[in-house]
JSON list of C-alpha atoms in Angstrom, two decimals:
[
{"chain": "A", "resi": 1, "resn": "UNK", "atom": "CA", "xyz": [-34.74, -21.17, 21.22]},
{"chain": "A", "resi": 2, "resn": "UNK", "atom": "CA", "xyz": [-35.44, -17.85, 19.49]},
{"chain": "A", "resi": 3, "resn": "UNK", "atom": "CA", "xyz": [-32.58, -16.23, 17.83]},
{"chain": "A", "resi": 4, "resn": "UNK", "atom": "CA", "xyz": [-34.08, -12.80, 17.04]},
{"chain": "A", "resi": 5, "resn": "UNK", "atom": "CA", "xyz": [-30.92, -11.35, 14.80]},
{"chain": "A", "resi": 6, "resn": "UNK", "atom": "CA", "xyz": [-31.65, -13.97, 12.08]},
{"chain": "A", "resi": 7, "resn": "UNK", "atom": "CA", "xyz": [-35.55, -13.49, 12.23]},
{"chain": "A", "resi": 8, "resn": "UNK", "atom": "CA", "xyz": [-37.28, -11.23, 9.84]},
{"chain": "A", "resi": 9, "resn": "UNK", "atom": "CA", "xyz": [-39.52, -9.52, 12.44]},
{"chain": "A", "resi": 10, "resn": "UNK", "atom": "CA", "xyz": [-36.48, -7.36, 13.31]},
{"chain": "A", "resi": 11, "resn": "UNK", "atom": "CA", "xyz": [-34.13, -5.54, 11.07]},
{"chain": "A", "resi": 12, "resn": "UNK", "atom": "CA", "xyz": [-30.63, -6.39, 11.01]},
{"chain": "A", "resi": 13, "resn": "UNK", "atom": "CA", "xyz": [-29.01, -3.51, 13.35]},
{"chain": "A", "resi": 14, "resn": "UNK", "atom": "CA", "xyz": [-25.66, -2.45, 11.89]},
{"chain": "A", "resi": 15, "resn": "UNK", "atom": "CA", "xyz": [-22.75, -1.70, 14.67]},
{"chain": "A", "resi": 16, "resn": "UNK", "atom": "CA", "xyz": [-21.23, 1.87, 14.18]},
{"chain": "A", "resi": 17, "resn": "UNK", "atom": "CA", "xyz": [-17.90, 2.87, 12.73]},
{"chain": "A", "resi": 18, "resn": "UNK", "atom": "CA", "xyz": [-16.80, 4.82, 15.51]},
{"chain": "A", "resi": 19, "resn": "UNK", "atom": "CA", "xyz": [-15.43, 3.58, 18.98]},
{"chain": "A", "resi": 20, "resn": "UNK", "atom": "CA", "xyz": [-17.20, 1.94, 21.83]},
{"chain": "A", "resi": 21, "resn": "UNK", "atom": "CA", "xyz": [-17.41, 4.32, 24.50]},
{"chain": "A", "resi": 22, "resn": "UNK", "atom": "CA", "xyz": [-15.23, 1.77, 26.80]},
{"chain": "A", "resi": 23, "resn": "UNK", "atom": "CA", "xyz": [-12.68, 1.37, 24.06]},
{"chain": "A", "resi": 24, "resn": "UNK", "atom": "CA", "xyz": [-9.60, 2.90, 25.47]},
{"chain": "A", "resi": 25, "resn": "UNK", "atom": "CA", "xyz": [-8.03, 5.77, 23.07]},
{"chain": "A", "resi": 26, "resn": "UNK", "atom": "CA", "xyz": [-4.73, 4.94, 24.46]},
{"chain": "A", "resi": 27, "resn": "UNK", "atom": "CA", "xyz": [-4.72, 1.59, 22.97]},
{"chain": "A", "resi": 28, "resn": "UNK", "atom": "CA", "xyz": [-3.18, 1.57, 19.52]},
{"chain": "A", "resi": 29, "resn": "UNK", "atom": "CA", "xyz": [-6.08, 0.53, 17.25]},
{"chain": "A", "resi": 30, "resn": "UNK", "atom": "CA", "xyz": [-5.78, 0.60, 13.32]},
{"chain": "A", "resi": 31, "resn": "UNK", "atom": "CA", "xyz": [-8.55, 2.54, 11.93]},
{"chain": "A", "resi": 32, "resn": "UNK", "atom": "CA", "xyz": [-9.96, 0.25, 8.86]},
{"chain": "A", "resi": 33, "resn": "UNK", "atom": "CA", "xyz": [-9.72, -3.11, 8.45]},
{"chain": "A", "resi": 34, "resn": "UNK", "atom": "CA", "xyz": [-6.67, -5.28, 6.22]},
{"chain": "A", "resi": 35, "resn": "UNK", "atom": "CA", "xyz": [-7.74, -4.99, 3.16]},
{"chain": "A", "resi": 36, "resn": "UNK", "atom": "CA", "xyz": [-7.98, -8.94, 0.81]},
{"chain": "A", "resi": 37, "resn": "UNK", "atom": "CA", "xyz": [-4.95, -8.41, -0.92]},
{"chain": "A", "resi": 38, "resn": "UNK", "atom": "CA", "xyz": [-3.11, -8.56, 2.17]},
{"chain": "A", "resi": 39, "resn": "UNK", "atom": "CA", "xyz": [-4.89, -11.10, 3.86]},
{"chain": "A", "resi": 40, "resn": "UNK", "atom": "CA", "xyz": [-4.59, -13.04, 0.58]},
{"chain": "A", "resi": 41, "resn": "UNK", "atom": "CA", "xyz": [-1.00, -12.59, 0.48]},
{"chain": "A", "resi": 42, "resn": "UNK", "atom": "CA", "xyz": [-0.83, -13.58, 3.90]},
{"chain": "A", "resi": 43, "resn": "UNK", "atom": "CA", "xyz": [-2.39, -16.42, 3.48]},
{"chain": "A", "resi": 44, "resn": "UNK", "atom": "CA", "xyz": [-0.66, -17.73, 0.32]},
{"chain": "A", "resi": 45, "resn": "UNK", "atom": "CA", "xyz": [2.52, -17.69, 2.73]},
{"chain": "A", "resi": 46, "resn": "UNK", "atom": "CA", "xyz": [0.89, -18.96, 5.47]},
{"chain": "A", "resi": 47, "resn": "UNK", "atom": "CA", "xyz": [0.30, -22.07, 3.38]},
{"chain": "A", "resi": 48, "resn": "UNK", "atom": "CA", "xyz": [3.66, -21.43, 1.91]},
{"chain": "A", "resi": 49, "resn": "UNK", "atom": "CA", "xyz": [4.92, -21.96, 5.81]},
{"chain": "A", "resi": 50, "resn": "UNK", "atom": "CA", "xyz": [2.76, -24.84, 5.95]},
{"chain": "A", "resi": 51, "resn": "UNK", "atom": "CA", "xyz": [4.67, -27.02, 3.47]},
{"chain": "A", "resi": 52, "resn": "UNK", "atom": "CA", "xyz": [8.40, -25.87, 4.90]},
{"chain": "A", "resi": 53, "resn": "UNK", "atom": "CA", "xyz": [6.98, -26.78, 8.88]},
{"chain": "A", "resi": 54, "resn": "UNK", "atom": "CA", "xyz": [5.82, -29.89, 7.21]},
{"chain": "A", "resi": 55, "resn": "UNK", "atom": "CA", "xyz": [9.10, -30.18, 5.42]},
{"chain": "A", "resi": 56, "resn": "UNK", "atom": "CA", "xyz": [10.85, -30.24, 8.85]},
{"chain": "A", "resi": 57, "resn": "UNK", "atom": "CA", "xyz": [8.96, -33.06, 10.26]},
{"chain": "A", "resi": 58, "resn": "UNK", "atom": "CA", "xyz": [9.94, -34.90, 7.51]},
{"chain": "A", "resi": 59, "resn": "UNK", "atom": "CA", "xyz": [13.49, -33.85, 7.31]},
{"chain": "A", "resi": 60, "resn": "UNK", "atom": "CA", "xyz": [13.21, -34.93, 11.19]},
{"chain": "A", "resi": 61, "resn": "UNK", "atom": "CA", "xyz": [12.09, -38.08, 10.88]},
{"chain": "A", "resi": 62, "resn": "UNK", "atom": "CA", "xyz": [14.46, -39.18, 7.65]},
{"chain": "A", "resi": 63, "resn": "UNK", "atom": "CA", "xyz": [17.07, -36.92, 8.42]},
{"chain": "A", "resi": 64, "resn": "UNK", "atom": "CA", "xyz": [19.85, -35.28, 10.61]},
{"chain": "A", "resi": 65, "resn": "UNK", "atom": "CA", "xyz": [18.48, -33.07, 13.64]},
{"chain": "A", "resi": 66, "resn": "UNK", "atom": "CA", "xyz": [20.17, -30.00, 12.20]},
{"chain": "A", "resi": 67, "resn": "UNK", "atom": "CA", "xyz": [18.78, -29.80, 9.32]},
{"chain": "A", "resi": 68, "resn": "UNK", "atom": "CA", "xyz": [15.65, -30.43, 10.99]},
{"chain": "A", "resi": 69, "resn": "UNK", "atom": "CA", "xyz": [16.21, -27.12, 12.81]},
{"chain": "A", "resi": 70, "resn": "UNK", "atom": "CA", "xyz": [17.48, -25.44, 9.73]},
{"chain": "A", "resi": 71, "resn": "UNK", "atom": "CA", "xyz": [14.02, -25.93, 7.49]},
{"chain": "A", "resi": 72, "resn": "UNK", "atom": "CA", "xyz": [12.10, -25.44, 10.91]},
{"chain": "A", "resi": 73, "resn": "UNK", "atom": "CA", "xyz": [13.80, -22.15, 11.66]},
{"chain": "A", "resi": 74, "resn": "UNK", "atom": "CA", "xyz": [13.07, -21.76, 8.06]},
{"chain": "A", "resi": 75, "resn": "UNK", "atom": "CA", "xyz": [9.29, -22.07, 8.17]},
{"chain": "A", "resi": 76, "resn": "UNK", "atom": "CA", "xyz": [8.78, -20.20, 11.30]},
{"chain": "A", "resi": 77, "resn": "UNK", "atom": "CA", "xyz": [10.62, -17.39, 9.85]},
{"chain": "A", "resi": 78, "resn": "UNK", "atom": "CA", "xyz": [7.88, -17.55, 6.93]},
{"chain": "A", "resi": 79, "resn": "UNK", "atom": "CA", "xyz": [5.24, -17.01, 9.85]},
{"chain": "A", "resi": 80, "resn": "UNK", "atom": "CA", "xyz": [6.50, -14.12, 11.60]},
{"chain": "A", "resi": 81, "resn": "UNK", "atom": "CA", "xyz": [6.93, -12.35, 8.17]},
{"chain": "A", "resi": 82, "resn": "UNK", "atom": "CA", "xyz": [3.28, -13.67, 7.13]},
{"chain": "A", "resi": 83, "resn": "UNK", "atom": "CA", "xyz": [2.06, -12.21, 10.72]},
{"chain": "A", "resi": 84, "resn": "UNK", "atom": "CA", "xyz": [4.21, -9.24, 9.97]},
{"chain": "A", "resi": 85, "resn": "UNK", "atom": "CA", "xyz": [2.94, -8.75, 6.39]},
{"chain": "A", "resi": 86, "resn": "UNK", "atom": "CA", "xyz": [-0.69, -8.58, 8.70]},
{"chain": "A", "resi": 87, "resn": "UNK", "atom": "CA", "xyz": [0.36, -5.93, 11.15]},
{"chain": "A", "resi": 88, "resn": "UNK", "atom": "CA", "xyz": [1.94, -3.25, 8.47]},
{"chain": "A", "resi": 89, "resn": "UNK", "atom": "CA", "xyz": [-0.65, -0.32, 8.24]},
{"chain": "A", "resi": 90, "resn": "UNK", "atom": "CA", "xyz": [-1.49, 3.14, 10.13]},
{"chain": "A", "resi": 91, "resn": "UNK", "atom": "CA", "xyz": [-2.23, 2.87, 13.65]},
{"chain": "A", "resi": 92, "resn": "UNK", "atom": "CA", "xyz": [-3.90, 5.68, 15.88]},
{"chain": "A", "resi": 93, "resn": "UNK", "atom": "CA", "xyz": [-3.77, 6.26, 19.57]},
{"chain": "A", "resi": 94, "resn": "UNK", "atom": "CA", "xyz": [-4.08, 9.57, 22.04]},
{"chain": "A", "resi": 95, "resn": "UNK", "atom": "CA", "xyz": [-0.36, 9.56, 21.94]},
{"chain": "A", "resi": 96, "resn": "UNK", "atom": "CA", "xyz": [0.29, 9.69, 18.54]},
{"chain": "A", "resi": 97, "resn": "UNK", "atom": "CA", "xyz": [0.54, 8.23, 14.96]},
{"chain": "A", "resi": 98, "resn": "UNK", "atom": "CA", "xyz": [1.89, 4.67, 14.33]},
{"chain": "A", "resi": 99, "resn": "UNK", "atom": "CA", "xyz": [2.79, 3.45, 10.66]},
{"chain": "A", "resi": 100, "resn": "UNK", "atom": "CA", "xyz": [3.93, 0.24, 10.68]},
{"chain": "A", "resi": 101, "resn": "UNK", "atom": "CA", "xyz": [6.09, -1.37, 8.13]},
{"chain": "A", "resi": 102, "resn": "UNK", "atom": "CA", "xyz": [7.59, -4.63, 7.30]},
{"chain": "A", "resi": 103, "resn": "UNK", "atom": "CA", "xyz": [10.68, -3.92, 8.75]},
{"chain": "A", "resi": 104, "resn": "UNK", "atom": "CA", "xyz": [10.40, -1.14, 10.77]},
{"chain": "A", "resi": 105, "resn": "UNK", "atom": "CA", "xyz": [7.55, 1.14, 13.34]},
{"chain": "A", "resi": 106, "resn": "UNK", "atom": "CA", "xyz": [7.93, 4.78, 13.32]},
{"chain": "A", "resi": 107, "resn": "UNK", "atom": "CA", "xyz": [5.31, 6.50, 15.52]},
{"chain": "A", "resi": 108, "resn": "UNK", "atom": "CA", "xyz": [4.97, 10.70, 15.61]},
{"chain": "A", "resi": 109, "resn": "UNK", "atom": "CA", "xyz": [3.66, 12.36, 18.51]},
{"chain": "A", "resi": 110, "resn": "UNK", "atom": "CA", "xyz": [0.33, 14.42, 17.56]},
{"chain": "A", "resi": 111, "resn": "UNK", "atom": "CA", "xyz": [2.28, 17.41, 19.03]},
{"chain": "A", "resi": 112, "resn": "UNK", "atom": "CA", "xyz": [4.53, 16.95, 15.75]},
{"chain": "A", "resi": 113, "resn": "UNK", "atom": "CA", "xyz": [1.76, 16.56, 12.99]},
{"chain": "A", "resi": 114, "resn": "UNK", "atom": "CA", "xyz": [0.69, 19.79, 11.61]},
{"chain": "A", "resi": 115, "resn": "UNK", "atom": "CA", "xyz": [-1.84, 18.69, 9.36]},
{"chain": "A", "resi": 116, "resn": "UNK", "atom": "CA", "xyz": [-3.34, 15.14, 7.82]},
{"chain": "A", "resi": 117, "resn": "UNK", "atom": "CA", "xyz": [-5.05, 15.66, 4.32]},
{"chain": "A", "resi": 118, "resn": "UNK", "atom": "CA", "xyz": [-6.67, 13.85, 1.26]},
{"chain": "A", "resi": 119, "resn": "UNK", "atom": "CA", "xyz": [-4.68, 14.73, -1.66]},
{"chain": "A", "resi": 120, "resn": "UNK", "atom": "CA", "xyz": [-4.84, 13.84, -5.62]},
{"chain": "A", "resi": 121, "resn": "UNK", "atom": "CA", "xyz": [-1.16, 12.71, -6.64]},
{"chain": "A", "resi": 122, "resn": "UNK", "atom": "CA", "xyz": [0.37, 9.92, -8.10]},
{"chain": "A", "resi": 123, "resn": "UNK", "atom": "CA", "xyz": [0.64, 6.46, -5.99]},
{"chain": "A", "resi": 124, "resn": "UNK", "atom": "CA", "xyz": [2.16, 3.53, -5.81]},
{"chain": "A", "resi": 125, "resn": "UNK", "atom": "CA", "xyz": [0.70, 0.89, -7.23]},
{"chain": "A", "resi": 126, "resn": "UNK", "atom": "CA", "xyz": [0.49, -2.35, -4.91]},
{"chain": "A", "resi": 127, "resn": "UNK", "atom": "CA", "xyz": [3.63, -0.78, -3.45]},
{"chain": "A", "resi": 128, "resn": "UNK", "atom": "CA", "xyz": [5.45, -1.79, -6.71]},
{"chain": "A", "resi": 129, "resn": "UNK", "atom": "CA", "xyz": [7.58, 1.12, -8.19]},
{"chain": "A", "resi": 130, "resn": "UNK", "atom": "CA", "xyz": [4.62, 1.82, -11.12]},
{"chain": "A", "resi": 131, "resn": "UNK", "atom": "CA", "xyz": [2.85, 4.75, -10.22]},
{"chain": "A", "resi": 132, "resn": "UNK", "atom": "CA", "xyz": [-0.94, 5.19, -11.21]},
{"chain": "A", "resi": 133, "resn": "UNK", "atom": "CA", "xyz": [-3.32, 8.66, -10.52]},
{"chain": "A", "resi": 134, "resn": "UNK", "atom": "CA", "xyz": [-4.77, 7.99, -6.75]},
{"chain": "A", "resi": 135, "resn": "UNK", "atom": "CA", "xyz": [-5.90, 9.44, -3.26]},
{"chain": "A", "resi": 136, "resn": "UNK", "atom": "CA", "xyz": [-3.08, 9.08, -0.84]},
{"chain": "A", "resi": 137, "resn": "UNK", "atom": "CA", "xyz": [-3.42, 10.47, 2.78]},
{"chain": "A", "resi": 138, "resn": "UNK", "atom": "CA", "xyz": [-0.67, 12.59, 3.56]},
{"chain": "A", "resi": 139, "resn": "UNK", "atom": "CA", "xyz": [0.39, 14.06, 6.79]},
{"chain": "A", "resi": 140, "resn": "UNK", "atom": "CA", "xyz": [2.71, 16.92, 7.17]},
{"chain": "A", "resi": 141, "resn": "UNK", "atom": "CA", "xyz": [5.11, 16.71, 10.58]},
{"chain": "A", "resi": 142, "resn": "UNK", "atom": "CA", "xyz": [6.83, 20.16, 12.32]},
{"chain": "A", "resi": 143, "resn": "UNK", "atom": "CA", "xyz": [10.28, 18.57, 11.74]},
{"chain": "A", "resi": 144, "resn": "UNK", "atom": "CA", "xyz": [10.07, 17.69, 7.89]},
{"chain": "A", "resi": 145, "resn": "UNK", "atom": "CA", "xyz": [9.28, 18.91, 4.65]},
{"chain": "A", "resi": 146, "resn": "UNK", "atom": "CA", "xyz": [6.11, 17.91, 3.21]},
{"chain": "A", "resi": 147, "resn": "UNK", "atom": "CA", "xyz": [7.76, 16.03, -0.03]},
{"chain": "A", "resi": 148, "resn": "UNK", "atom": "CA", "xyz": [9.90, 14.24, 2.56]},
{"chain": "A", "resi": 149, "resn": "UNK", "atom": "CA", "xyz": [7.06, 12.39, 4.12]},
{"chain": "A", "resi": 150, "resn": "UNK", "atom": "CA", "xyz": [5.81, 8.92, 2.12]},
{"chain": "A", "resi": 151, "resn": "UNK", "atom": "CA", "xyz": [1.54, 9.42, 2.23]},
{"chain": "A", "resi": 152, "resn": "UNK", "atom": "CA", "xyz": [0.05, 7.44, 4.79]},
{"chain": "A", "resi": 153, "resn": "UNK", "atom": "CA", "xyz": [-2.34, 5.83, 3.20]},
{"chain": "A", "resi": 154, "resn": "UNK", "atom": "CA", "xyz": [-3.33, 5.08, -0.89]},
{"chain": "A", "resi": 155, "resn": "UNK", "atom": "CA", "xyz": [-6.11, 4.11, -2.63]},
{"chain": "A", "resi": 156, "resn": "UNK", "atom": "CA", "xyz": [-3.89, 1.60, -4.29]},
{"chain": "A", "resi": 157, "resn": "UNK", "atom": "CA", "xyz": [-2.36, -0.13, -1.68]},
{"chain": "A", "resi": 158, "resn": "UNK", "atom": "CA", "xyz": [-2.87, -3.44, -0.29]},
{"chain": "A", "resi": 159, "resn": "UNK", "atom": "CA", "xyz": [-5.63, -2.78, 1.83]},
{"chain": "A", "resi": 160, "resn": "UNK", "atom": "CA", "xyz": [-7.96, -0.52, -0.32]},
{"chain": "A", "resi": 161, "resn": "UNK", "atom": "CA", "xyz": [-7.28, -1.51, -3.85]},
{"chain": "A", "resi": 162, "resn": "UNK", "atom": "CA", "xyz": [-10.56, -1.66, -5.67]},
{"chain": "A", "resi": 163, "resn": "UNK", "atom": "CA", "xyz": [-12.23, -0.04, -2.31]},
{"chain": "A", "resi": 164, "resn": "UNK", "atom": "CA", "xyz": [-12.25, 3.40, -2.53]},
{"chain": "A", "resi": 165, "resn": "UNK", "atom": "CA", "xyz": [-15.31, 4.14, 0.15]},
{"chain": "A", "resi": 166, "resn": "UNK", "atom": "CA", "xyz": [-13.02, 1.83, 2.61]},
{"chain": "A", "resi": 167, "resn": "UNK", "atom": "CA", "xyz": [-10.18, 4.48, 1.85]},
{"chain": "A", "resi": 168, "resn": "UNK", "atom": "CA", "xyz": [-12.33, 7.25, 2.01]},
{"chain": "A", "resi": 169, "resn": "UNK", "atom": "CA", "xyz": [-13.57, 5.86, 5.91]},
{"chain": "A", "resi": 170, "resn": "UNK", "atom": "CA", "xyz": [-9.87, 4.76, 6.42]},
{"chain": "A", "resi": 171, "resn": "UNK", "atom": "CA", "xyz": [-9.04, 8.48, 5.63]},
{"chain": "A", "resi": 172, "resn": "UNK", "atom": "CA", "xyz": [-11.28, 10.27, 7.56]},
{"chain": "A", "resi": 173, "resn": "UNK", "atom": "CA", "xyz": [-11.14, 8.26, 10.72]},
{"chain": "A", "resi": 174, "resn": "UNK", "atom": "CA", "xyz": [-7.60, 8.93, 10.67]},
{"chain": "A", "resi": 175, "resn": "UNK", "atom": "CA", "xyz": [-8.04, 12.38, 10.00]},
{"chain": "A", "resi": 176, "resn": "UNK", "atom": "CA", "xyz": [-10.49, 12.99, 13.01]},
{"chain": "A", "resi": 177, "resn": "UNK", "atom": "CA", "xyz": [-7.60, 11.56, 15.32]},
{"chain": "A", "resi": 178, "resn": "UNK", "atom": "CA", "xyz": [-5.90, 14.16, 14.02]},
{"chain": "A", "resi": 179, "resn": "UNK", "atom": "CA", "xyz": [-8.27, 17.32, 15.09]},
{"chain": "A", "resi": 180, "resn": "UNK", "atom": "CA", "xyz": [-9.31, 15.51, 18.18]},
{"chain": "A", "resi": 181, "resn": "UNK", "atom": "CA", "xyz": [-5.76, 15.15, 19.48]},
{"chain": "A", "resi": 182, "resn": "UNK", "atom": "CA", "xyz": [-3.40, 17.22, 17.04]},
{"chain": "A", "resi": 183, "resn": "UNK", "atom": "CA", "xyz": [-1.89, 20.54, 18.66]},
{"chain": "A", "resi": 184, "resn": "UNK", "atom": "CA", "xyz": [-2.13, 19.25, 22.06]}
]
């Protein structure tokens, strides 16, 4: 059986950045991918999770059913704020702009955002109050002042520390939603 990707009579065809044609732009879609230290923070309390679910069984078989239930609420607990920990970013749909935190969504109509921009300030570093010189992607709304709004984006954050052409797509994807569907 001939597999023709993994032959070297044909190059290897890289898939485009941008949208399918089929994709649906009313379907909240994150522009750039989680970045590793996210994923590897997710995963170290993922496995985290895995000892305190493990933990329950235990406590289930040698112990009282309540505190059974206890360390199992426990545990999955530690997996909705792993999966949580996943979801927190920008998101971008027709309808608006989505950022996502760990505790909270707040999502801006495009009618509100007056302009989304690459500046050079000071950022947060790992979202840790230590501030280093950085991009950030900052977006000004109708309704605020511009110091009022946290950036959207940083080039030290979880997702694109160390990756500054990921930040640089991140940025520019997100600021293309914002001509294509800003001032509507």
């Amino acid at each position: 059986m001939p597999l023709p990707f993994l032959t070297a009579e044909r190059t290897f065809e890289t898939t485009a950045e941008s949208a399918l044609p089929y994709d649906d732009p009313d379907r909240w879609r994150r522009p750039y991918r989680p970045g590793p230290w996210r994923v590897g923070l997710a995963a170290l309390v993922l496995l985290l999770a895995s000892f305190v679910l493990f933990a329950a069984v235990l406590t289930a078989l040698t112990g009282s059913p309540v505190d059974a239930g206890v360390v199992l609420g426990l545990g999955l607990a530690i997996v909705v704020g792993a999966l949580r920990l996943l979801r927190m970013g920008v998101w971008v749909s027709r309808r608006g702009l989505r950022r996502t935190g760990f505790l909270g969504t707040r999502t801006v109509p495009w009618t509100r955002v007056v302009s989304v921009r690459t500046v050079q300030q000071p950022v947060r570093w790992l979202g840790l109050p230590r501030t280093v010189q950085g991009q950030a992607l900052a977006f000004v709304r109708k309704d605020r002042r511009p110091e009022d709004t946290p950036p959207l984006l940083t080039t030290h954050g979880l997702d694109f520390l160390g990756r500054p052409m990921a930040f640089d797509r991140a940025a520019d994807a997100v600021e293309a939603w914002a001509a294509e569907y800003g001032g509507r």
